PDB file of C-alpha atoms in Angstrom:
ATOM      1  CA  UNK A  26     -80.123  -7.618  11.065  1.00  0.00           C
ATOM      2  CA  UNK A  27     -79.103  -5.278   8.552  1.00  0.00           C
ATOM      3  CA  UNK A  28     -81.528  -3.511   6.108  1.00  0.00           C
ATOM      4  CA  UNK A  29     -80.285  -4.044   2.590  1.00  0.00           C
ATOM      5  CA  UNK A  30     -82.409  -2.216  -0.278  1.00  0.00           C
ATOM      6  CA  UNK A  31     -82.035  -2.836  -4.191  1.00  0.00           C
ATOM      7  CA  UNK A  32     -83.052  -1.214  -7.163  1.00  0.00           C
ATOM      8  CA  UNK A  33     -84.732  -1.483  -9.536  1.00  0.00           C
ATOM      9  CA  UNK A  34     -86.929  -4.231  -8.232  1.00  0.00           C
ATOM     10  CA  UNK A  35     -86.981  -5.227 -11.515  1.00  0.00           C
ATOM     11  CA  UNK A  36     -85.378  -4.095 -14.947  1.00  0.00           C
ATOM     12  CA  UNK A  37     -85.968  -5.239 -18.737  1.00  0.00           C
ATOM     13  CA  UNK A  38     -83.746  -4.011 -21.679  1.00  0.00           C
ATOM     14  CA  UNK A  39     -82.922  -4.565 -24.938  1.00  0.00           C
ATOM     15  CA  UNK A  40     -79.815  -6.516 -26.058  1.00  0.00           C
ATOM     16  CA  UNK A  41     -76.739  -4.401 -26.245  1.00  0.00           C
ATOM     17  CA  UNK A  42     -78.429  -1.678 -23.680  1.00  0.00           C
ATOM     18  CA  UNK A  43     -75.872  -1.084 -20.508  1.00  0.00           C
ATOM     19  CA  UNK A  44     -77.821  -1.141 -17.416  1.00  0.00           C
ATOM     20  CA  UNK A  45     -76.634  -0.959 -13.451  1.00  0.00           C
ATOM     21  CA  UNK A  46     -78.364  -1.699 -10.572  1.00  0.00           C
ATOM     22  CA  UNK A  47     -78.104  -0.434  -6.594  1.00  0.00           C
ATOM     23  CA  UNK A  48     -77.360  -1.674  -3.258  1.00  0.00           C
ATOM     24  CA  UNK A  49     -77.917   0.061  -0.231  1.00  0.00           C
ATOM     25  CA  UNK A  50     -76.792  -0.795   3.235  1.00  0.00           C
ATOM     26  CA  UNK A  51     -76.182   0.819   6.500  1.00  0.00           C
ATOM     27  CA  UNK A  52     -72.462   2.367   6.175  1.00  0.00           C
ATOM     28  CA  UNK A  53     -71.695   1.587  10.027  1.00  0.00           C
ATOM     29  CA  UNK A  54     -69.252  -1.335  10.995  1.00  0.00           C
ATOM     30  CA  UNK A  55     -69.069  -2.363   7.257  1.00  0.00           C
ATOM     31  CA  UNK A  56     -67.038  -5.462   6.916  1.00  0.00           C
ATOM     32  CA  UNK A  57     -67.466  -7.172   3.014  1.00  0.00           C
ATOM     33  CA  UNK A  58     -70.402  -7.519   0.213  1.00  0.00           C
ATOM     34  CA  UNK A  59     -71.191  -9.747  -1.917  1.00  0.00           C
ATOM     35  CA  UNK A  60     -73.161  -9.915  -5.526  1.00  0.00           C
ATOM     36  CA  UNK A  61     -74.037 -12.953  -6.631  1.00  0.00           C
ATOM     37  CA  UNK A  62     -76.268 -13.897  -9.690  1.00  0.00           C
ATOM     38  CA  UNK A  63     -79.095 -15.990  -9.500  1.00  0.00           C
ATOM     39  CA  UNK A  64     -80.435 -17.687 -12.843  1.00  0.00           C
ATOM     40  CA  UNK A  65     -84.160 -19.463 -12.666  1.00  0.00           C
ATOM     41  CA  UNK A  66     -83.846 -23.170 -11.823  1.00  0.00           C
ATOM     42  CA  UNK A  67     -79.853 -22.983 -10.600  1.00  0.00           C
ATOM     43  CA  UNK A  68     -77.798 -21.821  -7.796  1.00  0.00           C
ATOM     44  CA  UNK A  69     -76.751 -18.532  -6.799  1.00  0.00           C
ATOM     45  CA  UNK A  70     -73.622 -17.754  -8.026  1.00  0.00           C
ATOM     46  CA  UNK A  71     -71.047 -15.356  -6.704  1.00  0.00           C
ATOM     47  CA  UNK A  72     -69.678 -12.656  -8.938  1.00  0.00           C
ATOM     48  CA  UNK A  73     -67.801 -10.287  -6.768  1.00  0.00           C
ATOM     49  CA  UNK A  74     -66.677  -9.984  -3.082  1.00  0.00           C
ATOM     50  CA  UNK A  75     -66.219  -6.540  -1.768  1.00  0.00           C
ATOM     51  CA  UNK A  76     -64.326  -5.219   0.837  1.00  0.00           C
ATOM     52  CA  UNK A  77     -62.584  -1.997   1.096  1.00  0.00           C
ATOM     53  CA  UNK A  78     -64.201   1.501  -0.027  1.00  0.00           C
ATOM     54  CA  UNK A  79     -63.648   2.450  -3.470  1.00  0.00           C
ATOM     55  CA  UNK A  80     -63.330  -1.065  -4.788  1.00  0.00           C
ATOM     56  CA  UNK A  81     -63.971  -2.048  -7.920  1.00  0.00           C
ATOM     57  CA  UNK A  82     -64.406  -5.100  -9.413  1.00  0.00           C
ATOM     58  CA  UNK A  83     -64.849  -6.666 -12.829  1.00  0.00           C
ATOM     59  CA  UNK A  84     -65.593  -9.676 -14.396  1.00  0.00           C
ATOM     60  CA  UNK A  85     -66.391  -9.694 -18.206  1.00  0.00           C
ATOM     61  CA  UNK A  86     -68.801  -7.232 -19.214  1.00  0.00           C
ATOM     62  CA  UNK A  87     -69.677  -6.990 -15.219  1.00  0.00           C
ATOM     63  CA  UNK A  88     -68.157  -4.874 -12.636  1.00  0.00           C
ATOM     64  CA  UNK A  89     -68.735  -3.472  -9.589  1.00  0.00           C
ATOM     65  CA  UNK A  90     -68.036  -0.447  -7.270  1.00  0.00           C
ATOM     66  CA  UNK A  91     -68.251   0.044  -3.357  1.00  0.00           C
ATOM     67  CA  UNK A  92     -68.990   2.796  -1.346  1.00  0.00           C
ATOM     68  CA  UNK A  93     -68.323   2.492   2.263  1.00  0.00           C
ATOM     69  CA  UNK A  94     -69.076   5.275   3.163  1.00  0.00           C
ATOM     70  CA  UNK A  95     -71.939   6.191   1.924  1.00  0.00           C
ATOM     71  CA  UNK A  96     -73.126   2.681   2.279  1.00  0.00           C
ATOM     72  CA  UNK A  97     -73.700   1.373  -1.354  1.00  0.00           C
ATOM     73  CA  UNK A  98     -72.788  -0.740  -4.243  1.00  0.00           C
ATOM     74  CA  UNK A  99     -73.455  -0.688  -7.928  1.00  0.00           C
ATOM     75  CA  UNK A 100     -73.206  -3.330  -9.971  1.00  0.00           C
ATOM     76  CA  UNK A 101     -72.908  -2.555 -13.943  1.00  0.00           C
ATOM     77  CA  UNK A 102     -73.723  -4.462 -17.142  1.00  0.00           C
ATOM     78  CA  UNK A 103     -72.149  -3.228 -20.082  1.00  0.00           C
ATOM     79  CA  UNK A 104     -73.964  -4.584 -23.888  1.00  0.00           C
ATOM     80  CA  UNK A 105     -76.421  -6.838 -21.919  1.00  0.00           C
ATOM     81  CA  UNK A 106     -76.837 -10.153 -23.659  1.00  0.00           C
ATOM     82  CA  UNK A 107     -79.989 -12.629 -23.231  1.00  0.00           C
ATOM     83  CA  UNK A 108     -77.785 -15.050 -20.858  1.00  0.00           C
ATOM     84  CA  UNK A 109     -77.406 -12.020 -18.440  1.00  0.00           C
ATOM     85  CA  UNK A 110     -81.499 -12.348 -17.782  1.00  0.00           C
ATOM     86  CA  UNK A 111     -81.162 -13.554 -14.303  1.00  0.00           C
ATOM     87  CA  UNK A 112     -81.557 -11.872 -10.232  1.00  0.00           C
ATOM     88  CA  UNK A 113     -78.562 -10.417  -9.264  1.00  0.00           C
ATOM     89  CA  UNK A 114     -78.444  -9.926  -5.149  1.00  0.00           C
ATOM     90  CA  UNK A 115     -76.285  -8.054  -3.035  1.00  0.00           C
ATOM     91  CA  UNK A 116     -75.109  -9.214   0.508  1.00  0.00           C
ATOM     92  CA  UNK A 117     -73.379  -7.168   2.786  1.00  0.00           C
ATOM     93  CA  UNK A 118     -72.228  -8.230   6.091  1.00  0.00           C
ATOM     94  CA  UNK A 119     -71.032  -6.163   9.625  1.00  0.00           C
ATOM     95  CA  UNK A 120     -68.945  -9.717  10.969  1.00  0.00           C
ATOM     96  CA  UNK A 121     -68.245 -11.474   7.853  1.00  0.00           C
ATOM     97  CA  UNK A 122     -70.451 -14.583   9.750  1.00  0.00           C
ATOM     98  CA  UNK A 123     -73.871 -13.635   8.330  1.00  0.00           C
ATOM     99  CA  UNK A 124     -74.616 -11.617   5.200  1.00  0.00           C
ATOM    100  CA  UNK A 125     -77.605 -10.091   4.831  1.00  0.00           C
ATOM    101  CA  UNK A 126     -79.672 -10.671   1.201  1.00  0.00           C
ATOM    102  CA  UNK A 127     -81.593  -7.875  -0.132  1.00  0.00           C
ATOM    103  CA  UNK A 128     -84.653  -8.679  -2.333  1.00  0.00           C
ATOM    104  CA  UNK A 129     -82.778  -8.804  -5.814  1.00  0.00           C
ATOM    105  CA  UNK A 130     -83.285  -6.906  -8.989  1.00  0.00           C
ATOM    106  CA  UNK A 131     -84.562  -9.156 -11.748  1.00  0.00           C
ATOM    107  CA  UNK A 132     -83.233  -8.461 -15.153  1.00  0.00           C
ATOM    108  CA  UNK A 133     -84.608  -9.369 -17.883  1.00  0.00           C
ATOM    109  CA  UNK A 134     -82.858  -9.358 -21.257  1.00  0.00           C
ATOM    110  CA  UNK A 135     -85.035  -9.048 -24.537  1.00  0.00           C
ATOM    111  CA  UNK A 136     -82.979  -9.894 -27.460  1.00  0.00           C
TER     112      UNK A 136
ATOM    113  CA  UNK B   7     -65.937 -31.839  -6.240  1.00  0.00           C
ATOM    114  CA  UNK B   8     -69.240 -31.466  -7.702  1.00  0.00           C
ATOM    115  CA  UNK B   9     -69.935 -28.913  -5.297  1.00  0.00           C
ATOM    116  CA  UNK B  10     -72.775 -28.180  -2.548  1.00  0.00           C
ATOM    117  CA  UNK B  11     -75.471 -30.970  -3.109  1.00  0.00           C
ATOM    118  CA  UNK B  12     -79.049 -30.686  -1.562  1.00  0.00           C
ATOM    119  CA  UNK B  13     -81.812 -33.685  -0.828  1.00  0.00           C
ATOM    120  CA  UNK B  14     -84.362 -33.346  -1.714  1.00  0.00           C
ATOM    121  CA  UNK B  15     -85.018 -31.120  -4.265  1.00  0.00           C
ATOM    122  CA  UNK B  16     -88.370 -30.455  -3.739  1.00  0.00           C
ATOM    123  CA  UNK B  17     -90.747 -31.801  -0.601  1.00  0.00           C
ATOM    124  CA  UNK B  18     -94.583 -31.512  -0.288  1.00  0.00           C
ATOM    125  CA  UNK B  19     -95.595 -32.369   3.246  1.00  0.00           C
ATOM    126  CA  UNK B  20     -98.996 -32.434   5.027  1.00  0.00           C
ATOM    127  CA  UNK B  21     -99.384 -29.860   7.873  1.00  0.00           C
ATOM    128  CA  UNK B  22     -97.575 -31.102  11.629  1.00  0.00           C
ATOM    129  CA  UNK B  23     -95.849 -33.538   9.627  1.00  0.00           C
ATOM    130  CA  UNK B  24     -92.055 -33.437  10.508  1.00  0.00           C
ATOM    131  CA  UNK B  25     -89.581 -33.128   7.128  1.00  0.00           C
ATOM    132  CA  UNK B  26     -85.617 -33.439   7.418  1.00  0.00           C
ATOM    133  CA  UNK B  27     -83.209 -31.774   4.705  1.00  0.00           C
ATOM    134  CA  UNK B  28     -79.655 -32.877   3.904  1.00  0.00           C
ATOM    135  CA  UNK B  29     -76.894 -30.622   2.842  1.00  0.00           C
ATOM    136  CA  UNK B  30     -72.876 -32.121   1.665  1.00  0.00           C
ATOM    137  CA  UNK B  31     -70.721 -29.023   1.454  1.00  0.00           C
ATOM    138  CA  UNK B  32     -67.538 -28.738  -0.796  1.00  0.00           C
ATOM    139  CA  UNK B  33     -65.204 -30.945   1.285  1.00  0.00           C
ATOM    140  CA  UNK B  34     -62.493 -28.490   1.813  1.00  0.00           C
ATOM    141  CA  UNK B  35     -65.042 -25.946   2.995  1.00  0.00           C
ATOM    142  CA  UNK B  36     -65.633 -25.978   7.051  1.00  0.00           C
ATOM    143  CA  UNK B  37     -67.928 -23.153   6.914  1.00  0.00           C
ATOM    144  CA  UNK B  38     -72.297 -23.958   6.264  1.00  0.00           C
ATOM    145  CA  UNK B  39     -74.739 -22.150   5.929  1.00  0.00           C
ATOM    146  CA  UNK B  40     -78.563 -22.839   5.964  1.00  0.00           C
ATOM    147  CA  UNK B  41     -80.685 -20.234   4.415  1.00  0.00           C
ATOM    148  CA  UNK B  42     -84.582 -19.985   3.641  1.00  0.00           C
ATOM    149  CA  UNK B  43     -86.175 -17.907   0.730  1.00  0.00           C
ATOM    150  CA  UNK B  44     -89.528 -16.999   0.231  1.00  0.00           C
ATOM    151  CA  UNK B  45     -91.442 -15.791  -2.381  1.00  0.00           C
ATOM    152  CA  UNK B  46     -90.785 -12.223  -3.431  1.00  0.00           C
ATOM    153  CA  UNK B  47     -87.924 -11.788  -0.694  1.00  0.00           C
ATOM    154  CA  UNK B  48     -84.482 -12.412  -0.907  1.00  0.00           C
ATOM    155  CA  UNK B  49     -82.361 -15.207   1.063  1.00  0.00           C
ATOM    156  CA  UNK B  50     -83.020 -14.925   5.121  1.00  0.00           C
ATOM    157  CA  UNK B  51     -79.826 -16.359   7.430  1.00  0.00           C
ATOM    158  CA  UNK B  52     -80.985 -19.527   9.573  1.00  0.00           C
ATOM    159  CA  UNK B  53     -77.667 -20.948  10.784  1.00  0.00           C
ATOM    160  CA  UNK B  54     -74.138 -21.101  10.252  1.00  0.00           C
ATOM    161  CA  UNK B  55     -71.590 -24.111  11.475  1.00  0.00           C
ATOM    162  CA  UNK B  56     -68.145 -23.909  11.467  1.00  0.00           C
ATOM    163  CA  UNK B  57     -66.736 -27.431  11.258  1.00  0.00           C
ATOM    164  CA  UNK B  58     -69.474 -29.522  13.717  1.00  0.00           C
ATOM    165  CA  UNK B  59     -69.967 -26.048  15.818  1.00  0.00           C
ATOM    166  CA  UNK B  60     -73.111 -24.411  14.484  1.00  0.00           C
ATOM    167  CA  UNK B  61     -72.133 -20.970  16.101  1.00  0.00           C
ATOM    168  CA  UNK B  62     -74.718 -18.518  15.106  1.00  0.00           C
ATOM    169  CA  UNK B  63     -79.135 -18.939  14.910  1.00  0.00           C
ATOM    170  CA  UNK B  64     -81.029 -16.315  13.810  1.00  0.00           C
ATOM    171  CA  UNK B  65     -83.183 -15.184  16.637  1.00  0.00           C
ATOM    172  CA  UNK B  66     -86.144 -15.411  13.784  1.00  0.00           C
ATOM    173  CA  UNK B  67     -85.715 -19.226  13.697  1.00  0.00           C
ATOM    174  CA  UNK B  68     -88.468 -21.074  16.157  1.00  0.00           C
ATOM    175  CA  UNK B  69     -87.882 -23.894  18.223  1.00  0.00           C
ATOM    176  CA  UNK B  70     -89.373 -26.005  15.852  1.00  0.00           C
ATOM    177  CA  UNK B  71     -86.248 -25.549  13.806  1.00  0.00           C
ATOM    178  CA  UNK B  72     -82.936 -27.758  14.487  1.00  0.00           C
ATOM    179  CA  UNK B  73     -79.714 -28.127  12.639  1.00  0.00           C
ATOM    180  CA  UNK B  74     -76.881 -30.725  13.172  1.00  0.00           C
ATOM    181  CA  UNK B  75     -73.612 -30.728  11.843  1.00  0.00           C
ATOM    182  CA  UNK B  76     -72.110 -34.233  12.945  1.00  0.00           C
ATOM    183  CA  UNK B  77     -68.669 -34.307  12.103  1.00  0.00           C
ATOM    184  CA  UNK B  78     -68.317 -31.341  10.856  1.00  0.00           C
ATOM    185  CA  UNK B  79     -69.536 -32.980   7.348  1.00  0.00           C
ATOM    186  CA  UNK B  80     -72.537 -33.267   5.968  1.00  0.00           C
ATOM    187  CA  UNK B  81     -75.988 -31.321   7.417  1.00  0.00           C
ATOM    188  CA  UNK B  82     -79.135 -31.988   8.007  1.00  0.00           C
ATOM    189  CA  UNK B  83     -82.384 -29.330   8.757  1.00  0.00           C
ATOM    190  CA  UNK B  84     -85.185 -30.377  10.467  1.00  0.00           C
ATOM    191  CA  UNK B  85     -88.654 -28.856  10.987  1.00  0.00           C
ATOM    192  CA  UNK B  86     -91.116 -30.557  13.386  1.00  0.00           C
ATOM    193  CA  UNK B  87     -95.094 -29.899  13.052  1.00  0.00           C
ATOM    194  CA  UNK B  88     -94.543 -28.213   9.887  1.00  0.00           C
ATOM    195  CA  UNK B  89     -96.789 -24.816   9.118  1.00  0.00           C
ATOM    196  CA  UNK B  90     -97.997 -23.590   5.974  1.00  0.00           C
ATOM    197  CA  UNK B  91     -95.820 -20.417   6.976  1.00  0.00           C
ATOM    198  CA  UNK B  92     -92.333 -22.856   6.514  1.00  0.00           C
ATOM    199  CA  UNK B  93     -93.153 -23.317   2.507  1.00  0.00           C
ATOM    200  CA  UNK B  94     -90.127 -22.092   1.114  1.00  0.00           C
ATOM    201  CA  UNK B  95     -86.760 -22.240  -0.732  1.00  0.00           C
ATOM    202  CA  UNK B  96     -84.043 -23.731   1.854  1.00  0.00           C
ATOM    203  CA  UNK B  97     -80.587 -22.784   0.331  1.00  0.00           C
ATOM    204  CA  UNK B  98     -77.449 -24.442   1.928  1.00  0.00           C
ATOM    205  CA  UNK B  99     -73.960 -22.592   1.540  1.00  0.00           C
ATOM    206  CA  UNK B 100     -70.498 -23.581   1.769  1.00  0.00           C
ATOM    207  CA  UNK B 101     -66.990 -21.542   2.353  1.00  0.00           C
ATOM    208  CA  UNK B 102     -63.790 -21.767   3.926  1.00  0.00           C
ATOM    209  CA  UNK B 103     -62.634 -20.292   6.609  1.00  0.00           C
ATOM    210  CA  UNK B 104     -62.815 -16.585   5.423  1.00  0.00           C
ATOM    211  CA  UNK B 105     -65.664 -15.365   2.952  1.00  0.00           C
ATOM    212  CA  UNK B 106     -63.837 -12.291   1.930  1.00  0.00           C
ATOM    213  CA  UNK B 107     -61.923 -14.165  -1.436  1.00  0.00           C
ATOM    214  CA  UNK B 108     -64.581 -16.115  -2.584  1.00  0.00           C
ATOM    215  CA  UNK B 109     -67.906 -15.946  -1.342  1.00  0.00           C
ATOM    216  CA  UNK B 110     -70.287 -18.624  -1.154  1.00  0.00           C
ATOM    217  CA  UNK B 111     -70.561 -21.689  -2.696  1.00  0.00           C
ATOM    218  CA  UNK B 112     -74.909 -22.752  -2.582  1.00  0.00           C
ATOM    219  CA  UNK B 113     -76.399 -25.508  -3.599  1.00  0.00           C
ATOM    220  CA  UNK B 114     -79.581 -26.080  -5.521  1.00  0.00           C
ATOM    221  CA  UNK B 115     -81.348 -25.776  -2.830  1.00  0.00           C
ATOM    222  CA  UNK B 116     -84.632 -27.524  -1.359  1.00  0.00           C
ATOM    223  CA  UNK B 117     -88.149 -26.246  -2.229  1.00  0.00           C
ATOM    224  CA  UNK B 118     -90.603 -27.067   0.680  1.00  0.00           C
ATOM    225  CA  UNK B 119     -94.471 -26.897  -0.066  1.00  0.00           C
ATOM    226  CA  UNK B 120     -96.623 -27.142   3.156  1.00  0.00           C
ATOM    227  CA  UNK B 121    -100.157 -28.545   2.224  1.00  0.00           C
TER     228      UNK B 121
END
């Protein structure tokens, strides 16, 4: 079992603020991450799969970095709009078999 | 494809009582995966199958807990002499062979309420 950590727990900002969140994970025998964004009544959805250190990914007004080494990600919201309110998770994995779900950070987007 | 479908959606069940899920991947997908969320935690690995081989359990997941893969198609979770400790979100997941282009695909999942 890996210990995954995020943070915030939880984050609310005003429309147009940038925000970013983190993911922490052992750095040892890394093999991929994923985010993946998680709206209230609907199914997690994947945003970004990670795999090599110093990736970075981006999708809209999202992106993404990784940090192998180290053993984190950050995942970035640039002019946060009310449809971004939502819990974003990170999952990394050491065999590409199981990832491993941290808690989430809940954002919350007031417009 | 209308992707990963769950049944049922939601499930209240009395104590002991035994309660089956079913999950239908994305047909091209031979990877599933059977997850279980509960409050205030994130999504905690049960299972995985690859085609009708379920090849990994997490060592969390009691005895009480069994999940077929017949035909590497559909899936089905069952819990006998449910607690009040298995209420829950149970999240299936589909992907193909390698999970390092797309991710996974999850259903809606199935919200279990032990009474």
């Amino acid at each position: 079992i890996l210990n995954v950590e995020q943070s915030p727990q939880s984050l609310h900002v005003q429309e147009g603020d940038s925000t970013n969140f983190t993911c922490s994970f052992p750095s040892s025998n890394f093999y991929a991450l994923h985010w993946y964004r998680w709206e209230t009544a609907k199914s997690p959805e994947a945003l970004f799969v990670m795999t090599l250190n110093g990736d970075e990914k981006k999708k809209g007004r999202i992106s993404a970095t990784l940090n192998t080494k180290e053993g984190y990600s950050y995942l970035y919201i640039k002019g946060s709009q009310p449809e971004d309110s939502a819990t974003y998770l990170c999952a990394p994995s050491n065999t590409g078999n199981q990832f491993y779900f941290g808690t989430g950070t809940s954002l919350t987007v007031i417009p | 494809d209308t992707g990963v479908s769950q049944d049922p959606r939601h499930k209240i069940t009395k104590r002991g009582q035994n309660v089956t899920f079913r999950c239908d991947p994305i047909s091209e997908h031979n990877r599933l995966y059977w997850y279980r969320q509960t409050l205030g935690q994130g999504p905690e690995f049960l299972t995985y199958f690859q085609n009708e081989a379920q090849l990994e359990k997490s060592r969390l997941l009691s005895d009480r807990f069994s999940a077929e893969r017949p035909k590497g198609s559909f899936s089905t979770l069952e819990i006998q002499r449910t607690e009040q400790g298995d209420s829950a979100m149970y999240l299936c997941a589909s992907s193909p062979p390698t999970t390092l282009a797309y991710g996974y695909t999850f259903g809606s999942g199935t919200r279990l309420t032990v009474v």
